[in-house]
Short mmCIF file of C-alpha atoms in Angstrom, two decimals:
data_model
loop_
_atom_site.label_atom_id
_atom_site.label_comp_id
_atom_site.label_asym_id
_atom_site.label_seq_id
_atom_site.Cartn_x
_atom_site.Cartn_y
_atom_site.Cartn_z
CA UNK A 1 54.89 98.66 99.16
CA UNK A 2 56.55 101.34 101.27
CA UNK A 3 58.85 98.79 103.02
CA UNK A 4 60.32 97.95 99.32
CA UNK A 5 60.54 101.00 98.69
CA UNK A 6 62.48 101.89 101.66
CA UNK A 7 64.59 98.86 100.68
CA UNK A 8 65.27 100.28 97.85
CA UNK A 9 66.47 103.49 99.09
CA UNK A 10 68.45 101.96 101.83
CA UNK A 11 70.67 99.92 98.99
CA UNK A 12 70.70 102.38 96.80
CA UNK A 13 71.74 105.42 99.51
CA UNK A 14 74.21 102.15 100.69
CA UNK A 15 75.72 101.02 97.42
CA UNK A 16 76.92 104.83 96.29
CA UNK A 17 78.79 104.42 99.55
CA UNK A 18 80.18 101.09 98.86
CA UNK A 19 81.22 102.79 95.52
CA UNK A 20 83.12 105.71 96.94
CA UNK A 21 84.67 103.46 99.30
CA UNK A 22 85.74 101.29 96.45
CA UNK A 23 87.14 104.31 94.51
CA UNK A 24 88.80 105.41 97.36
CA UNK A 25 90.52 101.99 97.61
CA UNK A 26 91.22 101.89 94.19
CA UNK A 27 93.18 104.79 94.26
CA UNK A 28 95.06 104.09 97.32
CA UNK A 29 96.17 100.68 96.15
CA UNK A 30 97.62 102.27 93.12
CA UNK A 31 99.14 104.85 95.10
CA UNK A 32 100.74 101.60 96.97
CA UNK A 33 101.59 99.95 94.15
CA UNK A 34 103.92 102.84 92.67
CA UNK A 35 105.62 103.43 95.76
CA UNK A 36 106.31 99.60 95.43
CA UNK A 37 107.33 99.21 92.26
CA UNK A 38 110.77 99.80 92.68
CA UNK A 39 110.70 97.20 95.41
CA UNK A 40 109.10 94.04 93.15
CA UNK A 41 108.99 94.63 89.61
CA UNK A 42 106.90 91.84 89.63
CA UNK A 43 106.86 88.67 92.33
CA UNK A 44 109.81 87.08 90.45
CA UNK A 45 112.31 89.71 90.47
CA UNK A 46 112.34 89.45 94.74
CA UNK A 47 115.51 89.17 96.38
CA UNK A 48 114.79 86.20 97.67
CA UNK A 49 118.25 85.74 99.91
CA UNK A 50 117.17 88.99 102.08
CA UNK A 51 115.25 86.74 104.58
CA UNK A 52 115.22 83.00 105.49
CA UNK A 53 112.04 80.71 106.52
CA UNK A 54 112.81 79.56 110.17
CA UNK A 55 110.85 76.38 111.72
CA UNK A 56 107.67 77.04 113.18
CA UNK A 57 108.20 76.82 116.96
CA UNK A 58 105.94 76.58 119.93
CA UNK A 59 106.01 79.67 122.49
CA UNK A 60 103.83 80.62 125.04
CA UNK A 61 101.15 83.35 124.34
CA UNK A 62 97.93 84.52 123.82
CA UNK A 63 96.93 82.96 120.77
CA UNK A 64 94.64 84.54 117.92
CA UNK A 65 91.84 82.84 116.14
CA UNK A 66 92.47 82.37 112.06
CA UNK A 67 89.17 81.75 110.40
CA UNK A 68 87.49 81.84 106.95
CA UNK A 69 84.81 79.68 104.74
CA UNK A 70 86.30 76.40 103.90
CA UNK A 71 87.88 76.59 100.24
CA UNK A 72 88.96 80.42 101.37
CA UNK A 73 92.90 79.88 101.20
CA UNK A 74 93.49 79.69 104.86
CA UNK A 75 96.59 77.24 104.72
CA UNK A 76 98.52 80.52 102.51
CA UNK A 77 97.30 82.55 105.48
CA UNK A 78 98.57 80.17 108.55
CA UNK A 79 101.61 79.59 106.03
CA UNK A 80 102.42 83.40 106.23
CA UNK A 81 101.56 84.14 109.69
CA UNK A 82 104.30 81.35 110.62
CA UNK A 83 106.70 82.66 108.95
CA UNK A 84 106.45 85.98 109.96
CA UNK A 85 106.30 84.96 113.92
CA UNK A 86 108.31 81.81 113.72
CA UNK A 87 105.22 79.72 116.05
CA UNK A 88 103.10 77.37 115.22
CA UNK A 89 99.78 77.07 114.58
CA UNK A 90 97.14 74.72 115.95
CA UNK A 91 93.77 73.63 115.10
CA UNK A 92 91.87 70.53 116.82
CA UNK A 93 88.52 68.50 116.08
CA UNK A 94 84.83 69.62 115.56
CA UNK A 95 82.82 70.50 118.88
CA UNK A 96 86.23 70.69 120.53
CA UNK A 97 87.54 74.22 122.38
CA UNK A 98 91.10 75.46 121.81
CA UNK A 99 93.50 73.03 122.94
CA UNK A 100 95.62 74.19 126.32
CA UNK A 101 98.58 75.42 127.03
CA UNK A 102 98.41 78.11 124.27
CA UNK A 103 101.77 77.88 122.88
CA UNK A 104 100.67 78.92 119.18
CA UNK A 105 100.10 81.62 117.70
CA UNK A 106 97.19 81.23 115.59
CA UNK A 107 93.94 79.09 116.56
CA UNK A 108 92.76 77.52 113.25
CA UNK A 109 89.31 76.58 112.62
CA UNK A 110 86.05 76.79 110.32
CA UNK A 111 83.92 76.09 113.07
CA UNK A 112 81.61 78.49 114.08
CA UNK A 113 81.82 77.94 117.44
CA UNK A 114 84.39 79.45 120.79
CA UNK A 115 83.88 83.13 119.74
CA UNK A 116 86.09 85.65 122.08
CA UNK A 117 87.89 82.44 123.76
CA UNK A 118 90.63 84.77 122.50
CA UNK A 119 90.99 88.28 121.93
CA UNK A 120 91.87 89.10 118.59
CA UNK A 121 90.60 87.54 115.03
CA UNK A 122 91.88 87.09 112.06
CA UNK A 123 88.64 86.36 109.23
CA UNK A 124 89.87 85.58 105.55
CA UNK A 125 87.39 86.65 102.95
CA UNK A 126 87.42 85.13 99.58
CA UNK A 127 84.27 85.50 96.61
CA UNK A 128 82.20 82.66 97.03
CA UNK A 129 82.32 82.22 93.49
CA UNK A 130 86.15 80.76 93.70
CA UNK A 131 85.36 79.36 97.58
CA UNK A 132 83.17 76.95 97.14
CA UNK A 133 84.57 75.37 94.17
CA UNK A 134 88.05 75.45 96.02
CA UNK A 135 86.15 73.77 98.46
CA UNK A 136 85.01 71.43 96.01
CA UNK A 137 88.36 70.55 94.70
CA UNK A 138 89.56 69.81 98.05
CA UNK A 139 86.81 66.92 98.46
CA UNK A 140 87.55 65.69 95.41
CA UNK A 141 91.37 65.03 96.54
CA UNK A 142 90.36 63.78 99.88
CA UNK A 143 87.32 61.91 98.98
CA UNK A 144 87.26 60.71 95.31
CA UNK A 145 91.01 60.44 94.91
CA UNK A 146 91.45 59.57 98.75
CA UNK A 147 94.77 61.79 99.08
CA UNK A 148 95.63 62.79 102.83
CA UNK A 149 95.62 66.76 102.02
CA UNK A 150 98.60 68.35 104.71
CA UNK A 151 99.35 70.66 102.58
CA UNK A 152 97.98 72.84 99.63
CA UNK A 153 95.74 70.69 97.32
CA UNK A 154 96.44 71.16 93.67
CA UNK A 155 93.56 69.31 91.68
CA UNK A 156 91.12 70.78 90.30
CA UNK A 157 87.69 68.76 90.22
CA UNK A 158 86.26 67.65 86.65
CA UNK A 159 83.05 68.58 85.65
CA UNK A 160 81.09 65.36 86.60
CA UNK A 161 81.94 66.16 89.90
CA UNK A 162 81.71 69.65 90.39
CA UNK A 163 78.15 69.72 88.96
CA UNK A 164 76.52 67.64 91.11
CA UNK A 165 78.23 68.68 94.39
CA UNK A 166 77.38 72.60 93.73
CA UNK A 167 74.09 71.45 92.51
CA UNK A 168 73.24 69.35 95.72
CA UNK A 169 75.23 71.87 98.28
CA UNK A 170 74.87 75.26 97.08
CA UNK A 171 72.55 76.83 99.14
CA UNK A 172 74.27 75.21 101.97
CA UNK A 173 77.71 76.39 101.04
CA UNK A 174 76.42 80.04 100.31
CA UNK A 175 74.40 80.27 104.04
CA UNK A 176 77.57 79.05 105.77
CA UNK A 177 79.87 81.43 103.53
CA UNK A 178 77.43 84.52 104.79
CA UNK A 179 77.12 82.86 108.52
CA UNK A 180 81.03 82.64 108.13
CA UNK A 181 81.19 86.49 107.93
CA UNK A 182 78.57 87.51 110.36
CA UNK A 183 79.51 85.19 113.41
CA UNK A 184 83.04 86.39 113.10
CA UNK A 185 82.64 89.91 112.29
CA UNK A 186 79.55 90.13 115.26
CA UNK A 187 81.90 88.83 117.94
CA UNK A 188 84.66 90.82 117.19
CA UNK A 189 83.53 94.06 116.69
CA UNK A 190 86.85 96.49 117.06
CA UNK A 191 85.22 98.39 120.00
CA UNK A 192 87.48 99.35 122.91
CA UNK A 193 85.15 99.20 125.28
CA UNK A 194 83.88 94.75 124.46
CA UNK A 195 88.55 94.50 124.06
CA UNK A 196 87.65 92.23 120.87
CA UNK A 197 89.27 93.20 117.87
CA UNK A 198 89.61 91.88 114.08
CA UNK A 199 91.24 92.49 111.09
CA UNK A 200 89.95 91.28 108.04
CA UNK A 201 91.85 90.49 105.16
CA UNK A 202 90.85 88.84 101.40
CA UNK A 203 92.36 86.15 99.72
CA UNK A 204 92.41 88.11 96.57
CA UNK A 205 94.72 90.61 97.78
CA UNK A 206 96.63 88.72 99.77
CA UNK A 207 97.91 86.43 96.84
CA UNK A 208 98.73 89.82 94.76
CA UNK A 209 101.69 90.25 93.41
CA UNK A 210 101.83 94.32 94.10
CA UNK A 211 99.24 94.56 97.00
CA UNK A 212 100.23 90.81 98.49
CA UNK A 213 103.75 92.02 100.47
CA UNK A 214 101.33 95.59 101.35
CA UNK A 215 98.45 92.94 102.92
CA UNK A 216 101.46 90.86 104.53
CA UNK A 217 102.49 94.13 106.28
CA UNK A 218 99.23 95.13 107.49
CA UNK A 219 98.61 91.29 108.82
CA UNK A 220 102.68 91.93 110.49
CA UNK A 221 101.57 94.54 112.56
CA UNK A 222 98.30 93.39 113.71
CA UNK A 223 100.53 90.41 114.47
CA UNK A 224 102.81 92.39 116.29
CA UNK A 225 99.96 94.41 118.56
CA UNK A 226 99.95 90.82 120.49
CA UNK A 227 101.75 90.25 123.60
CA UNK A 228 105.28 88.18 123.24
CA UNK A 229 105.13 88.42 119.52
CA UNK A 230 107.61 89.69 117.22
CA UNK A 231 107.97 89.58 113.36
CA UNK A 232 110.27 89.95 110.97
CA UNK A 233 111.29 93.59 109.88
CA UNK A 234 109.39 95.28 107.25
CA UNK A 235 112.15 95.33 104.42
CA UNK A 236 111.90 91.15 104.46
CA UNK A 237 107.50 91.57 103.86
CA UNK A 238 108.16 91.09 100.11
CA UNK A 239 111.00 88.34 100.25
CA UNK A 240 108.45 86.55 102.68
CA UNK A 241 105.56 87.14 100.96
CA UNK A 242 107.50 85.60 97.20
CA UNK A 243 108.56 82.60 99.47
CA UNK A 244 105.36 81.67 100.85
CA UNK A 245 102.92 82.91 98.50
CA UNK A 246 104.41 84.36 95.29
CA UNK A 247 106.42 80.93 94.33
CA UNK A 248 104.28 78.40 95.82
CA UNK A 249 103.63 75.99 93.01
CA UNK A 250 100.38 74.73 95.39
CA UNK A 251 97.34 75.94 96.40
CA UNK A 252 97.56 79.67 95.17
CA UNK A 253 98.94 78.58 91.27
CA UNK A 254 96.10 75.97 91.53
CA UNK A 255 93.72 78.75 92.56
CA UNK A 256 95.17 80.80 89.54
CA UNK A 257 94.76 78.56 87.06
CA UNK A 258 90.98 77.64 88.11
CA UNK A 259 89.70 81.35 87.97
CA UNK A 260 91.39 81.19 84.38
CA UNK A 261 89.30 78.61 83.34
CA UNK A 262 85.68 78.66 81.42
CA UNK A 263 84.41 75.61 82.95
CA UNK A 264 83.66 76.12 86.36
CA UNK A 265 80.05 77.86 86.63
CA UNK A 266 77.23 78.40 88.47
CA UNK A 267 73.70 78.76 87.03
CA UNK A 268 71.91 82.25 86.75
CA UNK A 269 69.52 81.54 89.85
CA UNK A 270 72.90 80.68 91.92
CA UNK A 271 74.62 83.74 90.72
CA UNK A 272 70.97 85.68 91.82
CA UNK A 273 71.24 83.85 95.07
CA UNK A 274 75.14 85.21 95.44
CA UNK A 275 74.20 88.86 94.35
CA UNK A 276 71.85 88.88 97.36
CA UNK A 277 73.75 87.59 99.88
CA UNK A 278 76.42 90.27 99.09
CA UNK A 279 73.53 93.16 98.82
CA UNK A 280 72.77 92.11 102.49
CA UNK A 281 76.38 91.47 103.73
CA UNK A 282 76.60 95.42 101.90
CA UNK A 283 73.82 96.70 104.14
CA UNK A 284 74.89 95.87 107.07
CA UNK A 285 77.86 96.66 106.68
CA UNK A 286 78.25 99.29 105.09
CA UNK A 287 80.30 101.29 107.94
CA UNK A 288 82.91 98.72 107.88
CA UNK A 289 86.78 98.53 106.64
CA UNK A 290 86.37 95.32 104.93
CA UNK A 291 82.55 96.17 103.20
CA UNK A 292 84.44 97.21 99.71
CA UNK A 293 85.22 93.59 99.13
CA UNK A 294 81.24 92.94 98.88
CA UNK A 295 81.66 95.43 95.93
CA UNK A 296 84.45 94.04 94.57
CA UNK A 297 82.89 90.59 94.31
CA UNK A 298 79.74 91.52 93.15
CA UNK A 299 81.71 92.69 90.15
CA UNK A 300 83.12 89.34 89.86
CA UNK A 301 79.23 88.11 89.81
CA UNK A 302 78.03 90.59 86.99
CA UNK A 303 81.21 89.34 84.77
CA UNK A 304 79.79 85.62 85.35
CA UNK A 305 76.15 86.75 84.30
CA UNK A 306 77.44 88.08 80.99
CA UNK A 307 79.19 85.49 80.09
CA UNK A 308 76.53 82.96 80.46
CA UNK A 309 74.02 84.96 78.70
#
């Protein structure tokens, strides 16, 4: 009795801090978004000739490791960090370690597995509510409709698919969308004295059309904190941004248009099952930049509930 009661406390003493945090993010993202305004006007009103997309080269250098949940959007994030270096990316088999000489800038992989082989991390969060049926959609392509998926896949799954897949691999999906978070965040911690540092960004506002060319900034200059690499000047982060992202008529319109539609659910237990994964994600932690997105989703969660009620 007194440990749930302590729980209790704990999440409740933890979630007015989450809240704070969120209201303090709230308000600085509209602060952002004014002092942007001028600048976009909306994605399709970017000067699109103020920058130019340049072929992804390979260049010696330490790379950085580009990870997220499968289904999380990571191809707009490699996409983006491309074309704001100019190198290439690289990713290689299961159970295999970074490929050598590292002449690319990013490491991709949804492995959890060669932790601190590099220095620096880039995790991609995304609600596990769109993730895993992206993820769904994407075996659909590859397996029921046998497409080779190089780029962004752009199908979404009907229902007599989706059903039984979340049915048969939720639980599965959800553990390795929490383990996803901790082994990352764990091993990169953003303490000076381990030399291991992170930055954690979310699919949600990276495919924004006011906060998306603010997020490509931020992901610029942790870009640009690694030796031998150099990106594009700040004034071209919304022309980028509308070329990659904000026109792509691929994996972020197909994302769109599945969050806008009624027939993609989960069952009340499975939304329970979500609300406590985030509640412990929340907990522990609750000290970190990147927690507010645990509130943010868990909005996303209650909306769901209501609507299947």
């Amino acid at each position: 009795t007194v440990f749930i009661v302590l729980f209790f406390v704990v999440f409740s003493a933890n979630d007015m801090r989450v809240a704070a945090a969120d209201k303090n993010i709230d308000a600085l993202t509209t602060q952002k978004q004014r002092r942007r305004t001028s600048i976009l006007r909306g994605a399709g009103n970017i000067d699109d000739t103020s920058c130019t997309l340049k072929r992804a080269t390979h260049q010696l250098v330490e790379p950085i490791h580009a990870v997220g949940y499968p289904g999380s959007g990571n191809l707009v994030l490699i996409s983006l960090v491309q074309a704001l270096t100019g190198m290439s990316a690289e990713g290689s088999d299961v159970g295999v370690p970074p490929p050598e000489p590292y002449n690319y800038i990013t490491y991709v992989s949804h492995e959890l597995a060669h932790a601190r082989t590099f220095s620096r991390l880039i995790l991609l969060l995304r609600n596990p509510l769109k993730a895993i049926p992206s993820l769904c959609n994407f075996h659909y392509e590859r397996v029921h409709l046998q497409k080779d998926l190089m780029g962004h896949h752009k199908v979404q799954a009907p229902m007599e698919f989706w059903i039984p897949f979340r049915d048969e691999r939720f639980d599965e999906e959800l553990t390795l969308w929490k383990n996803t978070v901790e082994y990352w965040v764990d091993a990169y911690d953003n303490k000076e004295e381990s030399g291991y540092y992170r930055l954690v960004i979310s699919f949600e506002s990276l495919v924004d059309q006011y906060v998306g060319p603010l997020e490509t900034t931020r992901l610029a200059r942790f870009l640009n904190e690694t030796h031998q690499v150099s990106t594009a000047p700040a004034e071209q982060m919304p022309c980028l941004w509308n070329k990659i992202v904000g026109q792509d008529d691929g994996q972020v319109r197909a994302s769109r248009r599945r969050e806008e539609g009624d027939d993609v659910m989960f069952t009340l237990e499975q939304l329970d099952k979500i609300t406590q994964v985030l509640k412990e994600l929340t907990i522990k932690y609750y000290e970190s930049e990147f927690v507010h997105w645990f509130y943010h989703y868990q909005k996303d969660v209650n909306k769901e509930r209501e609507r299947l009620l």
